[in-house]
Structure formats: structure tokens, C-alpha cells
Short mmCIF file of C-alpha atoms and ligand atoms in Angstrom, two decimals:
data_model
loop_
_atom_site.label_atom_id
_atom_site.label_comp_id
_atom_site.label_asym_id
_atom_site.label_seq_id
_atom_site.Cartn_x
_atom_site.Cartn_y
_atom_site.Cartn_z
CA MET C 140 0.00 0.00 0.00
CA PRO C 141 1.33 3.44 -0.87
CA ASP C 142 1.73 5.92 1.94
CA SER C 143 1.79 9.12 -0.09
CA LYS C 144 0.05 12.26 1.15
CA ILE C 145 -0.50 13.39 -2.43
CA ILE C 146 -3.84 12.80 -4.15
CA ILE C 147 -3.78 13.76 -7.83
CA ALA C 148 -7.14 15.08 -9.11
CA LEU C 149 -7.84 13.33 -12.43
CA ASP C 150 -9.97 16.17 -13.77
CA TYR C 151 -10.16 14.91 -17.35
CA PRO C 152 -13.23 14.87 -19.58
CA ALA C 153 -12.87 11.22 -20.58
CA ALA C 154 -11.18 7.93 -19.81
CA GLU C 155 -8.64 8.16 -22.67
CA GLU C 156 -7.06 11.37 -21.38
CA ALA C 157 -7.08 10.15 -17.78
CA ARG C 158 -5.58 6.85 -18.91
CA SER C 159 -2.73 8.43 -20.83
CA PHE C 160 -1.96 10.46 -17.71
CA TYR C 161 -2.08 7.68 -15.13
CA LYS C 162 0.09 5.38 -17.24
CA GLN C 163 2.97 7.83 -16.66
CA VAL C 164 2.49 7.78 -12.90
CA ASP C 165 3.76 5.33 -10.30
CA PRO C 166 0.87 4.25 -8.01
CA ALA C 167 3.33 3.74 -5.16
CA ARG C 168 4.00 7.50 -5.11
CA CYS C 169 0.53 9.04 -5.12
CA ARG C 170 -3.19 8.42 -4.87
CA VAL C 171 -5.78 9.62 -7.40
CA LYS C 172 -9.15 11.38 -7.21
CA VAL C 173 -12.04 10.72 -9.59
CA GLY C 174 -14.68 13.45 -9.54
CA LYS C 175 -18.14 13.92 -11.01
CA GLU C 176 -17.11 14.77 -14.57
CA LEU C 177 -14.79 11.83 -15.17
CA PHE C 178 -17.08 9.43 -13.31
CA THR C 179 -20.11 10.53 -15.31
CA ARG C 180 -18.24 9.97 -18.55
CA ALA C 181 -16.08 6.96 -17.76
CA GLY C 182 -18.11 5.26 -15.02
CA PRO C 183 -17.34 2.51 -12.53
CA ASP C 184 -15.35 0.50 -15.07
CA PHE C 185 -12.70 3.19 -15.14
CA VAL C 186 -12.62 3.34 -11.32
CA ARG C 187 -12.04 -0.44 -11.28
CA GLU C 188 -9.33 -0.01 -13.90
CA LEU C 189 -7.50 2.45 -11.62
CA VAL C 190 -7.89 0.14 -8.62
CA ASP C 191 -6.59 -2.79 -10.70
CA ALA C 192 -3.62 -0.65 -11.80
CA GLY C 193 -2.69 -0.34 -8.12
CA PHE C 194 -3.99 3.16 -7.30
CA ASP C 195 -5.70 4.19 -4.10
CA VAL C 196 -8.79 5.95 -5.49
CA PHE C 197 -10.66 8.79 -3.79
CA LEU C 198 -14.15 8.72 -5.34
CA ASP C 199 -15.22 12.36 -5.01
CA LEU C 200 -18.95 12.12 -5.74
CA LYS C 201 -20.18 14.05 -2.67
CA PHE C 202 -23.35 12.02 -2.09
CA HIS C 203 -26.32 13.99 -0.67
CA ASP C 204 -29.73 12.30 -0.66
CA ILE C 205 -32.15 10.50 1.65
CA PRO C 206 -30.39 8.19 4.11
CA ASN C 207 -31.31 4.88 2.44
CA THR C 208 -30.14 6.06 -0.99
CA VAL C 209 -26.86 7.37 0.40
CA ALA C 210 -26.26 4.15 2.35
CA GLN C 211 -26.67 2.08 -0.81
CA ALA C 212 -24.55 4.46 -2.90
CA CYS C 213 -21.75 4.32 -0.30
CA ARG C 214 -21.96 0.57 -0.20
CA ALA C 215 -21.77 0.40 -4.01
CA ALA C 216 -18.76 2.75 -4.01
CA ALA C 217 -17.02 0.73 -1.32
CA GLU C 218 -17.54 -2.40 -3.36
CA LEU C 219 -15.67 -0.80 -6.28
CA GLY C 220 -12.62 -1.10 -4.06
CA VAL C 221 -12.03 2.63 -3.61
CA TRP C 222 -9.80 3.91 -0.82
CA MET C 223 -11.83 7.01 0.11
CA LEU C 224 -15.27 8.45 -0.65
CA ASN C 225 -17.29 11.43 0.50
CA VAL C 226 -20.76 12.76 1.30
CA HIS C 227 -22.19 16.22 2.11
CA ALA C 228 -22.50 16.81 5.84
CA LEU C 229 -25.48 19.07 5.03
CA GLY C 230 -27.43 15.84 4.45
CA GLY C 231 -27.72 15.70 8.24
CA ARG C 232 -27.22 13.23 11.06
CA ALA C 233 -29.44 10.40 9.76
CA MET C 234 -27.83 10.54 6.33
CA LEU C 235 -24.30 10.56 7.77
CA GLU C 236 -25.07 7.60 10.02
CA ALA C 237 -26.59 5.77 7.07
CA ALA C 238 -23.47 6.45 4.98
CA ARG C 239 -21.36 4.88 7.74
CA GLU C 240 -23.71 1.88 7.93
CA GLY C 241 -23.63 1.46 4.14
CA ILE C 242 -19.87 1.16 4.25
CA ASP C 243 -19.97 -1.16 7.21
CA MET C 244 -22.24 -3.47 5.14
CA SER C 245 -19.53 -3.75 2.51
CA THR C 246 -16.59 -6.13 2.68
CA HIS C 247 -14.26 -3.21 1.87
CA SER C 248 -13.75 -0.32 4.28
CA PRO C 249 -12.80 2.90 2.52
CA LEU C 250 -12.28 6.10 4.46
CA LEU C 251 -15.53 8.07 4.61
CA ILE C 252 -15.17 11.82 4.75
CA ALA C 253 -17.56 14.76 4.69
CA VAL C 254 -17.74 17.95 2.70
CA THR C 255 -18.83 20.74 5.06
CA ILE C 256 -19.54 24.05 3.29
CA LEU C 257 -18.31 24.26 -0.29
CA THR C 258 -15.41 26.69 -0.47
CA SER C 259 -17.23 28.47 -3.30
CA MET C 260 -19.87 29.65 -0.77
CA ARG C 261 -19.67 32.91 1.18
CA GLU C 262 -21.73 34.15 4.11
CA ALA C 263 -24.27 35.75 1.74
CA ASP C 264 -24.79 32.37 0.03
CA LEU C 265 -25.50 30.79 3.42
CA LYS C 266 -28.05 33.53 4.17
CA ASP C 267 -29.78 32.77 0.86
CA ILE C 268 -30.43 29.23 2.04
CA GLY C 269 -31.51 30.26 5.53
CA ILE C 270 -28.25 29.68 7.42
CA ASN C 271 -27.48 32.73 9.49
CA THR C 272 -24.05 31.90 10.87
CA SER C 273 -20.58 32.58 9.55
CA VAL C 274 -18.97 30.13 7.13
CA ALA C 275 -16.28 29.27 9.71
CA GLU C 276 -18.84 28.48 12.40
CA GLN C 277 -20.92 26.37 10.03
CA VAL C 278 -17.85 24.44 8.86
CA GLN C 279 -17.02 23.63 12.51
CA ARG C 280 -20.57 22.58 13.29
CA LEU C 281 -20.80 20.22 10.30
CA ALA C 282 -17.33 18.79 10.86
CA TYR C 283 -18.22 18.01 14.47
CA LEU C 284 -21.50 16.39 13.38
CA ALA C 285 -19.54 14.22 10.93
CA LYS C 286 -17.25 13.14 13.75
CA LEU C 287 -20.22 12.29 16.00
CA CYS C 288 -21.56 10.13 13.16
CA LYS C 289 -18.23 8.26 13.02
CA LEU C 290 -16.99 9.62 9.72
CA ASP C 291 -13.23 9.56 9.28
CA GLY C 292 -12.69 13.24 8.52
CA VAL C 293 -13.50 16.15 6.24
CA VAL C 294 -12.48 17.87 3.04
CA CYS C 295 -11.44 21.41 3.90
CA SER C 296 -9.51 24.46 2.84
CA PRO C 297 -5.90 24.49 4.07
CA HIS C 298 -6.92 27.69 5.88
CA GLU C 299 -9.39 25.69 7.99
CA VAL C 300 -6.92 22.98 9.00
CA VAL C 301 -5.75 24.42 12.32
CA ALA C 302 -9.26 25.12 13.66
CA LEU C 303 -10.58 21.74 12.47
CA ARG C 304 -7.64 19.82 13.89
CA ALA C 305 -8.42 21.44 17.26
CA THR C 306 -12.08 20.37 17.02
CA LEU C 307 -11.65 16.92 15.53
CA GLY C 308 -8.43 15.74 17.16
CA ASP C 309 -5.31 14.05 15.87
CA LYS C 310 -6.92 10.98 14.33
CA SER C 311 -9.28 12.73 11.91
CA CYS C 312 -8.41 12.78 8.27
CA LEU C 313 -8.20 16.33 6.83
CA VAL C 314 -8.07 16.41 3.04
CA THR C 315 -7.16 19.75 1.48
CA PRO C 316 -7.45 21.00 -2.11
CA GLY C 317 -6.30 24.54 -2.94
CA ILE C 318 -2.65 23.48 -2.95
CA ARG C 319 -0.04 25.06 -5.19
CA PRO C 320 3.63 24.04 -5.19
CA LYS C 321 6.03 26.99 -5.13
CA GLY C 322 6.22 28.73 -8.49
CA SER C 323 3.11 27.17 -10.06
CA GLU C 324 0.09 29.00 -11.48
CA THR C 325 -2.78 29.52 -9.02
CA GLY C 326 -5.41 29.30 -11.80
CA ASP C 327 -8.91 29.80 -10.37
CA GLN C 328 -7.87 28.84 -6.82
CA LYS C 329 -8.01 31.99 -4.70
CA ARG C 330 -6.53 31.14 -1.30
CA VAL C 331 -3.77 28.63 -1.85
CA MET C 332 -0.99 27.13 0.25
CA THR C 333 2.10 25.17 -0.65
CA PRO C 334 2.15 21.42 0.06
CA LYS C 335 4.59 21.87 2.94
CA GLN C 336 2.61 24.69 4.57
CA ALA C 337 -0.58 22.60 4.53
CA ILE C 338 1.10 19.46 5.92
CA ASP C 339 2.95 21.45 8.59
CA LEU C 340 -0.39 22.92 9.73
CA GLY C 341 -1.86 19.43 10.10
CA ALA C 342 -3.40 18.37 6.76
CA SER C 343 -3.48 14.58 6.28
CA TYR C 344 -3.69 14.52 2.48
CA LEU C 345 -3.28 17.10 -0.28
CA VAL C 346 -5.47 17.15 -3.40
CA ILE C 347 -3.41 18.54 -6.28
CA GLY C 348 -4.70 18.70 -9.84
CA ARG C 349 -3.44 20.97 -12.58
CA PRO C 350 0.07 21.67 -11.24
CA ILE C 351 0.74 17.95 -11.82
CA THR C 352 -1.72 16.94 -14.54
CA GLN C 353 -0.80 19.84 -16.86
CA ALA C 354 2.94 19.52 -16.35
CA ASN C 355 5.18 18.41 -19.21
CA ASP C 356 6.64 15.76 -16.95
CA PRO C 357 4.25 14.99 -14.07
CA MET C 358 6.75 12.72 -12.32
CA VAL C 359 9.26 15.58 -12.10
CA ILE C 360 6.69 17.81 -10.37
CA LEU C 361 5.68 14.94 -8.11
CA ALA C 362 9.33 14.42 -7.17
CA ASP C 363 9.69 18.17 -6.44
CA ILE C 364 6.67 18.06 -4.14
CA GLU C 365 7.96 14.92 -2.37
CA GLN C 366 11.28 16.69 -1.88
CA GLU C 367 9.54 19.79 -0.50
CA LEU C 368 7.60 17.64 1.97
CA VAL C 369 10.69 16.01 3.43
CA SER C 370 12.78 19.20 3.56
O1 C5P E 119 -6.30 21.70 -10.32
P1 C5P E 119 -6.50 21.91 -8.85
O2 C5P E 119 -5.29 21.57 -8.00
O3 C5P E 119 -7.07 23.26 -8.52
O4 C5P E 119 -7.62 20.80 -8.46
C1 C5P E 119 -8.18 20.73 -7.18
C2 C5P E 119 -9.22 19.64 -7.14
O5 C5P E 119 -9.86 19.71 -5.86
C3 C5P E 119 -10.33 19.72 -8.16
O6 C5P E 119 -10.74 18.38 -8.47
C4 C5P E 119 -11.42 20.47 -7.45
O7 C5P E 119 -12.70 20.14 -7.91
C5 C5P E 119 -11.25 19.95 -6.03
N1 C5P E 119 -11.75 20.85 -4.99
C6 C5P E 119 -11.31 22.15 -4.84
N2 C5P E 119 -11.82 22.94 -3.84
C7 C5P E 119 -12.72 22.45 -3.01
C8 C5P E 119 -13.17 21.15 -3.13
C9 C5P E 119 -12.65 20.35 -4.15
O8 C5P E 119 -10.46 22.60 -5.58
N3 C5P E 119 -13.17 23.21 -2.04
#
């Protein structure tokens, strides 16, 4: 089993592009994330292909539905052999508990993590949907609820890591996108951190997409990031 803290986001429109990328990458040195676009186009067969190629797969489908549906979806995802999957904490206590039970019904036991408040949302967006607290407070509340429901951790901004580590404790898994190695383009990510900064603050895993996937030689960038993390 690989022990890398790096999860590469395979944000490709179709299996062929994702395949030509992953064939250049050593599964012992990273994990991979499959999100809604690639999954919708390439489906469970491609997820199985990645698992068979030796990758730890984070299936980033952010389930959010009635408890029974989410339980069955989580069970189905676990049975694909993925390493990690996620649900929206806004689905509430019964849904989170059902997600946990769905995984416990499966013979595999992937990590189950929660999305709290999407980082695209601001306080005004919360007001629009009737939530009258700050984003930071709501993130804490949902993360704590996920912990009570025995989820393994949360996806969060690197800027939320310190506060969430204090609330959730050492064992929780904190997965952070919004990571940019030194010298790379920020693209549409607004509040970024370097891999080392995020790990030093207490992140468990780093989701990194374009800085690696759009590089001429992805393994060189991966090696640079590994070097940065041990320095
Ligand atoms: O290319 P980049 O490194 O920005 O990719 C980050 C990945 O993490 C993308 O798959 C994106 O959808 C995901 N993500 C994010 N911010 C969040 C949650 C997920 O960038 N708050």
C-alpha cells in the first residue's frame, strides 16, 4: 500500500485522457481522485481499472440524498474497491449515520469523509439558504457532526486545518485541495498554500490537480513536491 500524502485530481473529460496520464504515474507514489465529470463519462469501469492498476482511489462524488439512498450508494462505491469516498455533511445526522452503515455493510472499508460548506460559498450564500451563521462556524458545526456520526474526517480548505484539527483531534483525516507548489500557477484557486505549509499545519492529504496533470513531466513535479515535503 502506498503511503503518499498526495492525491492527484484526475480532472479529465474522458477515460482516454485520464488513462494516458495515469500510465505515466507510479501508483506507489501518489493516490488519485475521480470526480463527477470523469465518473459521469467513464463510469465505474474506469474506477475499477485504476484500482486494478494499483492506485488508491478517492471517489469524489459528494453524495447527498435521503439516508437509504446514500447508504446504498456508499456501499456500491465501497464495493468498487475505492480507498476514500465522501458525502455532504449538510445531508444531516441520519444521512451521515446511514453512509457509515452502508460502508460497514460492505466487505471493503474505505475512508468516509464529509464535505462541510463548499469553499465556493460565502456568508451571503448561506443567508440565501436560511443559514445565518458565519462560514467558519458552520464548517465547525458540520465537521463536528460528521465526527459524532463516526466519519473519518472532512475535506477542507488548508486555511481551515488548524481550527478543524483542534475540534476533531489528531486521528481525523483532513483532506485539502487549494494546494499550489512553489512557483506554479494559481489558476482559479483563490486562497492557496504550498504542500509543505498545509502538511505542517496538520493536513493529512493534499489534493493537487493541474500543477501535476498539466505539467510536461508529471513525475518531475511529483518528485519536487515529495522533496519539498521532506525538507
Ligand atoms: O487543479 P486543482 O489543483 O485546482 O484541483 C483541485 C481539485 O480539488 C479539483 O478536483 C477540485 O474540484 C477539487 N476541490 C477544490 N476545492 C474544493 C473542493 C474540491 O479545488 N473546495
